CSV table of C-alpha atoms in Angstrom, one decimal:
chain,number,residue,atom,x,y,z
A,1,UNK,CA,11.2,83.0,40.9
A,2,UNK,CA,14.4,81.1,40.1
A,3,UNK,CA,13.3,77.7,38.7
A,4,UNK,CA,16.7,76.0,39.1
A,5,UNK,CA,16.8,76.9,42.8
A,6,UNK,CA,13.2,75.8,43.4
A,7,UNK,CA,13.9,72.4,41.7
A,8,UNK,CA,17.1,72.0,43.7
A,9,UNK,CA,15.2,72.5,46.9
A,10,UNK,CA,12.5,70.0,45.9
A,11,UNK,CA,15.2,67.5,45.0
A,12,UNK,CA,16.9,68.0,48.4
A,13,UNK,CA,13.5,67.4,50.1
A,14,UNK,CA,12.9,64.2,48.2
A,15,UNK,CA,16.4,62.9,49.1
A,16,UNK,CA,16.0,63.7,52.8
A,17,UNK,CA,12.7,62.0,53.0
A,18,UNK,CA,13.3,59.2,50.6
A,19,UNK,CA,11.6,56.5,52.7
A,20,UNK,CA,8.5,58.5,53.1
A,21,UNK,CA,8.5,59.4,49.4
A,22,UNK,CA,8.8,55.7,48.5
A,23,UNK,CA,5.8,55.0,50.8
A,24,UNK,CA,3.7,57.6,49.1
A,25,UNK,CA,4.6,56.2,45.7
A,26,UNK,CA,3.7,52.7,46.7
A,27,UNK,CA,0.4,53.6,48.4
A,28,UNK,CA,-0.6,55.9,45.4
A,29,UNK,CA,0.4,53.1,43.0
A,30,UNK,CA,-1.7,50.5,44.8
A,31,UNK,CA,-4.7,52.7,45.3
A,32,UNK,CA,-4.8,54.0,41.7
A,33,UNK,CA,-4.4,50.5,40.4
A,34,UNK,CA,-7.5,49.6,42.3
A,35,UNK,CA,-9.2,52.6,40.7
A,36,UNK,CA,-8.1,51.6,37.3
A,37,UNK,CA,-9.2,48.0,37.8
A,38,UNK,CA,-12.6,49.2,39.0
A,39,UNK,CA,-13.0,51.4,35.9
A,40,UNK,CA,-11.9,48.6,33.6
A,41,UNK,CA,-14.4,46.3,35.3
A,42,UNK,CA,-17.2,48.7,34.7
A,43,UNK,CA,-16.2,48.9,31.0
A,44,UNK,CA,-16.1,45.1,30.9
A,45,UNK,CA,-19.6,44.9,32.4
A,46,UNK,CA,-20.9,47.4,29.8
A,47,UNK,CA,-19.3,45.5,26.9
A,48,UNK,CA,-20.7,42.2,28.3
A,49,UNK,CA,-24.2,43.7,28.6
A,50,UNK,CA,-24.1,45.0,25.1
A,51,UNK,CA,-22.8,41.6,23.8
A,52,UNK,CA,-25.0,39.2,25.8
A,53,UNK,CA,-28.2,41.2,26.0
A,54,UNK,CA,-28.5,41.2,22.2
A,55,UNK,CA,-28.0,37.4,22.3
A,56,UNK,CA,-30.3,36.8,25.2
A,57,UNK,CA,-33.4,34.7,24.2
A,58,UNK,CA,-36.8,34.2,25.6
A,59,UNK,CA,-37.5,30.5,26.3
A,60,UNK,CA,-41.0,29.2,25.9
A,61,UNK,CA,-40.9,25.9,27.8
A,62,UNK,CA,-43.7,23.6,26.8
A,63,UNK,CA,-45.2,21.0,29.2
A,64,UNK,CA,-43.5,17.6,29.6
A,65,UNK,CA,-44.9,14.5,31.3
A,66,UNK,CA,-43.5,15.6,34.7
A,67,UNK,CA,-44.4,19.3,34.5
A,68,UNK,CA,-46.6,20.7,37.3
A,69,UNK,CA,-49.1,23.5,37.0
A,70,UNK,CA,-52.6,24.1,35.8
A,71,UNK,CA,-51.5,24.6,32.2
A,72,UNK,CA,-49.9,21.1,32.1
A,73,UNK,CA,-52.7,18.9,33.4
A,74,UNK,CA,-52.7,16.9,30.1
A,75,UNK,CA,-49.0,16.0,30.4
A,76,UNK,CA,-46.7,16.5,27.4
A,77,UNK,CA,-47.8,19.3,25.1
A,78,UNK,CA,-49.9,18.1,22.3
A,79,UNK,CA,-49.2,18.9,18.6
A,80,UNK,CA,-52.3,21.2,18.6
A,81,UNK,CA,-51.0,23.1,21.7
A,82,UNK,CA,-47.6,23.5,20.0
A,83,UNK,CA,-49.2,24.7,16.8
A,84,UNK,CA,-51.3,27.2,18.9
A,85,UNK,CA,-48.2,28.7,20.5
A,86,UNK,CA,-46.4,29.0,17.1
A,87,UNK,CA,-49.5,30.7,15.7
A,88,UNK,CA,-49.3,33.3,18.5
A,89,UNK,CA,-45.6,33.9,17.7
A,90,UNK,CA,-46.6,34.5,14.0
A,91,UNK,CA,-49.7,36.7,15.0
A,92,UNK,CA,-49.7,40.4,14.2
A,93,UNK,CA,-49.6,41.1,18.0
A,94,UNK,CA,-46.2,39.4,18.6
A,95,UNK,CA,-44.6,39.1,15.2
A,96,UNK,CA,-43.4,42.8,15.1
A,97,UNK,CA,-41.4,42.2,18.3
A,98,UNK,CA,-39.7,38.9,17.1
A,99,UNK,CA,-36.6,38.8,15.0
A,100,UNK,CA,-36.5,35.0,14.7
A,101,UNK,CA,-37.3,31.8,16.6
A,102,UNK,CA,-36.8,28.1,16.4
A,103,UNK,CA,-38.3,25.0,18.0
A,104,UNK,CA,-36.3,22.5,20.1
A,105,UNK,CA,-37.7,19.0,20.4
A,106,UNK,CA,-37.2,16.5,23.3
A,107,UNK,CA,-34.4,14.8,21.4
A,108,UNK,CA,-32.6,18.0,20.5
A,109,UNK,CA,-32.9,19.2,24.1
A,110,UNK,CA,-31.5,15.9,25.3
A,111,UNK,CA,-28.5,16.1,22.9
A,112,UNK,CA,-27.7,19.6,24.2
A,113,UNK,CA,-28.1,18.5,27.8
A,114,UNK,CA,-25.6,15.6,27.3
A,115,UNK,CA,-23.1,18.0,25.7
A,116,UNK,CA,-23.5,20.5,28.6
A,117,UNK,CA,-23.2,17.9,31.3
A,118,UNK,CA,-20.7,15.6,29.7
A,119,UNK,CA,-19.0,13.6,32.4
A,120,UNK,CA,-21.5,14.5,35.0
A,121,UNK,CA,-23.4,11.6,36.6
A,122,UNK,CA,-26.7,13.5,36.4
A,123,UNK,CA,-26.7,12.8,32.6
A,124,UNK,CA,-27.2,9.1,33.3
A,125,UNK,CA,-30.5,9.7,35.1
A,126,UNK,CA,-32.2,12.0,32.7
A,127,UNK,CA,-34.2,10.9,29.7
A,128,UNK,CA,-35.3,12.8,26.6
A,129,UNK,CA,-39.0,12.9,27.6
A,130,UNK,CA,-38.2,14.6,30.9
A,131,UNK,CA,-36.8,17.6,29.1
A,132,UNK,CA,-39.1,20.4,27.8
A,133,UNK,CA,-39.7,21.1,24.2
A,134,UNK,CA,-38.9,24.7,23.8
A,135,UNK,CA,-39.5,27.7,21.5
A,136,UNK,CA,-36.3,29.8,21.5
A,137,UNK,CA,-37.2,33.4,20.5
A,138,UNK,CA,-34.8,36.2,19.6
A,139,UNK,CA,-36.4,39.6,20.0
A,140,UNK,CA,-35.6,42.7,17.9
A,141,UNK,CA,-35.4,44.6,21.2
A,142,UNK,CA,-34.5,42.3,24.2
A,143,UNK,CA,-35.8,44.9,26.6
A,144,UNK,CA,-39.4,44.2,25.4
A,145,UNK,CA,-39.4,40.6,26.5
A,146,UNK,CA,-42.3,41.4,29.0
A,147,UNK,CA,-44.7,41.5,26.0
A,148,UNK,CA,-43.9,37.9,25.1
A,149,UNK,CA,-43.9,36.7,28.8
A,150,UNK,CA,-47.3,38.3,29.4
A,151,UNK,CA,-48.9,37.0,26.2
A,152,UNK,CA,-47.8,33.3,26.5
A,153,UNK,CA,-47.8,32.8,30.3
A,154,UNK,CA,-50.8,30.7,31.3
A,155,UNK,CA,-51.4,29.4,27.8
A,156,UNK,CA,-52.4,25.7,27.7
A,157,UNK,CA,-49.3,23.5,27.0
A,158,UNK,CA,-46.9,26.2,28.2
A,159,UNK,CA,-45.1,25.4,31.5
A,160,UNK,CA,-43.0,28.6,31.7
A,161,UNK,CA,-41.8,31.6,29.8
A,162,UNK,CA,-38.4,32.7,30.9
A,163,UNK,CA,-36.3,35.7,29.8
A,164,UNK,CA,-32.6,34.7,29.9
A,165,UNK,CA,-31.7,38.3,30.8
A,166,UNK,CA,-32.7,37.7,34.4
A,167,UNK,CA,-29.9,35.2,34.7
A,168,UNK,CA,-27.4,37.6,33.2
A,169,UNK,CA,-28.6,40.3,35.6
A,170,UNK,CA,-27.6,38.1,38.5
A,171,UNK,CA,-24.1,37.7,37.1
A,172,UNK,CA,-23.7,41.4,36.4
A,173,UNK,CA,-24.9,42.2,39.9
A,174,UNK,CA,-22.1,40.1,41.4
A,175,UNK,CA,-19.6,41.8,39.1
A,176,UNK,CA,-20.9,45.3,40.1
A,177,UNK,CA,-20.5,44.4,43.8
A,178,UNK,CA,-16.9,43.4,43.1
A,179,UNK,CA,-16.3,46.6,41.2
A,180,UNK,CA,-17.8,48.8,43.9
A,181,UNK,CA,-15.7,46.9,46.5
A,182,UNK,CA,-12.6,47.7,44.5
A,183,UNK,CA,-13.6,51.4,44.4
A,184,UNK,CA,-14.2,51.4,48.2
A,185,UNK,CA,-10.7,49.9,48.8
A,186,UNK,CA,-9.2,52.4,46.4
A,187,UNK,CA,-10.9,55.2,48.2
A,188,UNK,CA,-9.4,54.2,51.6
A,189,UNK,CA,-6.0,53.8,50.0
A,190,UNK,CA,-6.3,57.3,48.4
A,191,UNK,CA,-7.1,58.8,51.8
A,192,UNK,CA,-4.0,57.0,53.2
A,193,UNK,CA,-1.9,58.4,50.2
A,194,UNK,CA,-3.2,61.9,50.9
A,195,UNK,CA,-2.3,61.7,54.5
A,196,UNK,CA,1.2,60.3,53.6
A,197,UNK,CA,1.8,63.2,51.2
A,198,UNK,CA,0.8,65.7,53.8
A,199,UNK,CA,3.0,64.0,56.4
A,200,UNK,CA,5.9,63.9,54.0
A,201,UNK,CA,5.6,67.6,53.3
A,202,UNK,CA,5.4,68.3,57.1
A,203,UNK,CA,8.5,66.3,57.8
A,204,UNK,CA,10.3,68.0,55.0
A,205,UNK,CA,9.3,71.4,56.3
A,206,UNK,CA,10.4,70.4,59.8
A,207,UNK,CA,13.8,69.2,58.7
A,208,UNK,CA,14.4,72.5,56.9
A,209,UNK,CA,12.9,74.8,59.5
A,210,UNK,CA,16.1,76.7,59.9
A,211,UNK,CA,16.4,77.4,56.2
A,212,UNK,CA,12.8,78.5,56.1
A,213,UNK,CA,13.4,80.9,58.9
A,214,UNK,CA,16.4,82.4,57.0
A,215,UNK,CA,14.3,82.7,53.8
A,216,UNK,CA,11.6,84.6,55.7
A,217,UNK,CA,14.1,86.9,57.2
A,218,UNK,CA,15.6,87.8,53.8
A,219,UNK,CA,12.2,88.5,52.3
A,220,UNK,CA,11.6,85.3,50.3
A,221,UNK,CA,8.0,85.2,49.0
A,222,UNK,CA,5.4,82.7,50.1
A,223,UNK,CA,5.3,81.1,46.7
A,224,UNK,CA,9.0,80.6,46.6
A,225,UNK,CA,9.0,78.9,50.0
A,226,UNK,CA,5.9,76.7,49.3
A,227,UNK,CA,6.6,75.6,45.7
A,228,UNK,CA,9.4,73.0,46.5
A,229,UNK,CA,7.1,71.3,49.0
A,230,UNK,CA,4.3,71.2,46.5
A,231,UNK,CA,6.6,69.7,43.8
A,232,UNK,CA,7.7,67.0,46.2
A,233,UNK,CA,4.1,65.9,46.7
A,234,UNK,CA,3.3,66.2,43.0
A,235,UNK,CA,6.4,64.1,42.0
A,236,UNK,CA,5.5,61.3,44.4
A,237,UNK,CA,1.9,61.2,43.3
A,238,UNK,CA,2.8,61.5,39.6
A,239,UNK,CA,5.2,58.6,39.9
A,240,UNK,CA,2.6,56.4,41.6
A,241,UNK,CA,0.1,57.4,38.9
A,242,UNK,CA,2.5,56.4,36.1
A,243,UNK,CA,3.2,53.1,37.8
A,244,UNK,CA,-0.5,52.4,38.2
A,245,UNK,CA,-1.1,53.3,34.5
A,246,UNK,CA,1.6,50.9,33.5
A,247,UNK,CA,0.1,48.2,35.7
A,248,UNK,CA,-3.3,48.7,34.0
A,249,UNK,CA,-1.8,48.5,30.5
A,250,UNK,CA,0.2,45.4,31.4
A,251,UNK,CA,-2.9,43.8,33.0
A,252,UNK,CA,-5.0,44.3,29.9
A,253,UNK,CA,-2.2,43.3,27.5
A,254,UNK,CA,-0.9,40.2,29.2
A,255,UNK,CA,-3.9,38.9,31.3
A,256,UNK,CA,-7.1,40.1,29.6
A,257,UNK,CA,-6.0,40.1,26.0
A,258,UNK,CA,-3.3,37.5,26.3
A,259,UNK,CA,-4.5,34.9,28.8
A,260,UNK,CA,-8.3,35.4,28.9
A,261,UNK,CA,-8.5,36.3,25.2
A,262,UNK,CA,-7.0,33.0,24.1
A,263,UNK,CA,-9.4,31.0,26.3
A,264,UNK,CA,-12.7,33.0,26.1
A,265,UNK,CA,-13.0,33.5,22.4
A,266,UNK,CA,-16.7,34.0,22.6
A,267,UNK,CA,-16.6,36.9,24.9
A,268,UNK,CA,-16.2,40.6,24.3
A,269,UNK,CA,-13.3,41.7,26.4
A,270,UNK,CA,-11.8,45.1,27.2
A,271,UNK,CA,-8.8,46.0,25.0
A,272,UNK,CA,-5.8,48.3,24.8
A,273,UNK,CA,-8.0,51.2,23.7
A,274,UNK,CA,-9.9,50.9,26.9
A,275,UNK,CA,-6.7,50.7,28.9
A,276,UNK,CA,-5.3,53.9,27.2
A,277,UNK,CA,-8.5,55.7,28.2
A,278,UNK,CA,-8.0,54.7,31.9
A,279,UNK,CA,-4.4,55.9,32.1
A,280,UNK,CA,-5.2,59.6,31.7
A,281,UNK,CA,-8.0,59.2,34.3
A,282,UNK,CA,-5.4,57.8,36.8
A,283,UNK,CA,-3.0,60.7,36.0
A,284,UNK,CA,-5.8,63.2,36.7
A,285,UNK,CA,-6.8,61.5,39.9
A,286,UNK,CA,-3.1,61.5,41.0
A,287,UNK,CA,-2.7,65.2,40.2
A,288,UNK,CA,-5.8,66.1,42.1
A,289,UNK,CA,-4.7,64.0,45.0
A,290,UNK,CA,-1.3,65.7,45.1
A,291,UNK,CA,-2.8,69.2,44.8
A,292,UNK,CA,-5.3,68.6,47.6
A,293,UNK,CA,-2.7,67.0,49.9
A,294,UNK,CA,-0.1,69.7,49.3
A,295,UNK,CA,-2.6,72.5,49.9
A,296,UNK,CA,-3.8,70.8,53.1
A,297,UNK,CA,-0.2,70.4,54.3
A,298,UNK,CA,0.8,73.9,53.5
A,299,UNK,CA,-2.3,75.4,55.1
A,300,UNK,CA,-2.0,73.3,58.2
A,301,UNK,CA,1.8,72.8,58.7
A,302,UNK,CA,3.6,75.4,56.6
A,303,UNK,CA,2.2,78.7,57.8
A,304,UNK,CA,4.1,81.5,56.2
């Protein structure tokens, strides 16, 4: 097979169907950018889970004067009840699970509350005695928080035992939904790109039907006839994949690391290493897309 002639035929096909090729490139670019964004979001969720789950604490909220419940009938937790809770934390049953803990008084809770809600009118209506005294516990393995919850729930003087991870799970659930939505949109766009590639090949074959007839008459092989059309689809999909890869790298460099990184210094964010992992994935998806579309078009529209 003469490579130069095959490439020349492919170039002619691209030139004749330039508008369709541009459409394929744009649709492929947009769809694969959504794919890359969804992969990056999953990486970000994984990093955030690793970062925040290790920092998640179990809060043992002691009774205050306004606490409801059977364990808080005596109002504010007494020193004896506080000492009893601390004794349980130091007991051989719970101590092996605990990395460290500290006690937050009414006054300390009130200071933290004022910092958190600075400028909010609600801070003017809350007093220190209305806020719970709390034991904040860091576990060696945050996934074993149920041991602490079961051991201290229902103890006199304890209003509630809460694992902060349940709040994180709600946030991650929302992020997962956004990620799956991006994947769904990307899937629809990839289908559109596949149909466009197949249509481009069909139009290219139709515009050269006379030349194809002559090729068949002179004994040109199926591979020689089909290869230029395959190359057209591969070129368009590859160009769209490269643009999507560049967009993902730019997104991470300028937005995630540049903009968000300067403002969210306490967060673990995806970096350039993650972006460079995503780029080959997009190229592979683009290549598979092109191969599938070209095979479909040749089988259906280019019978030789």
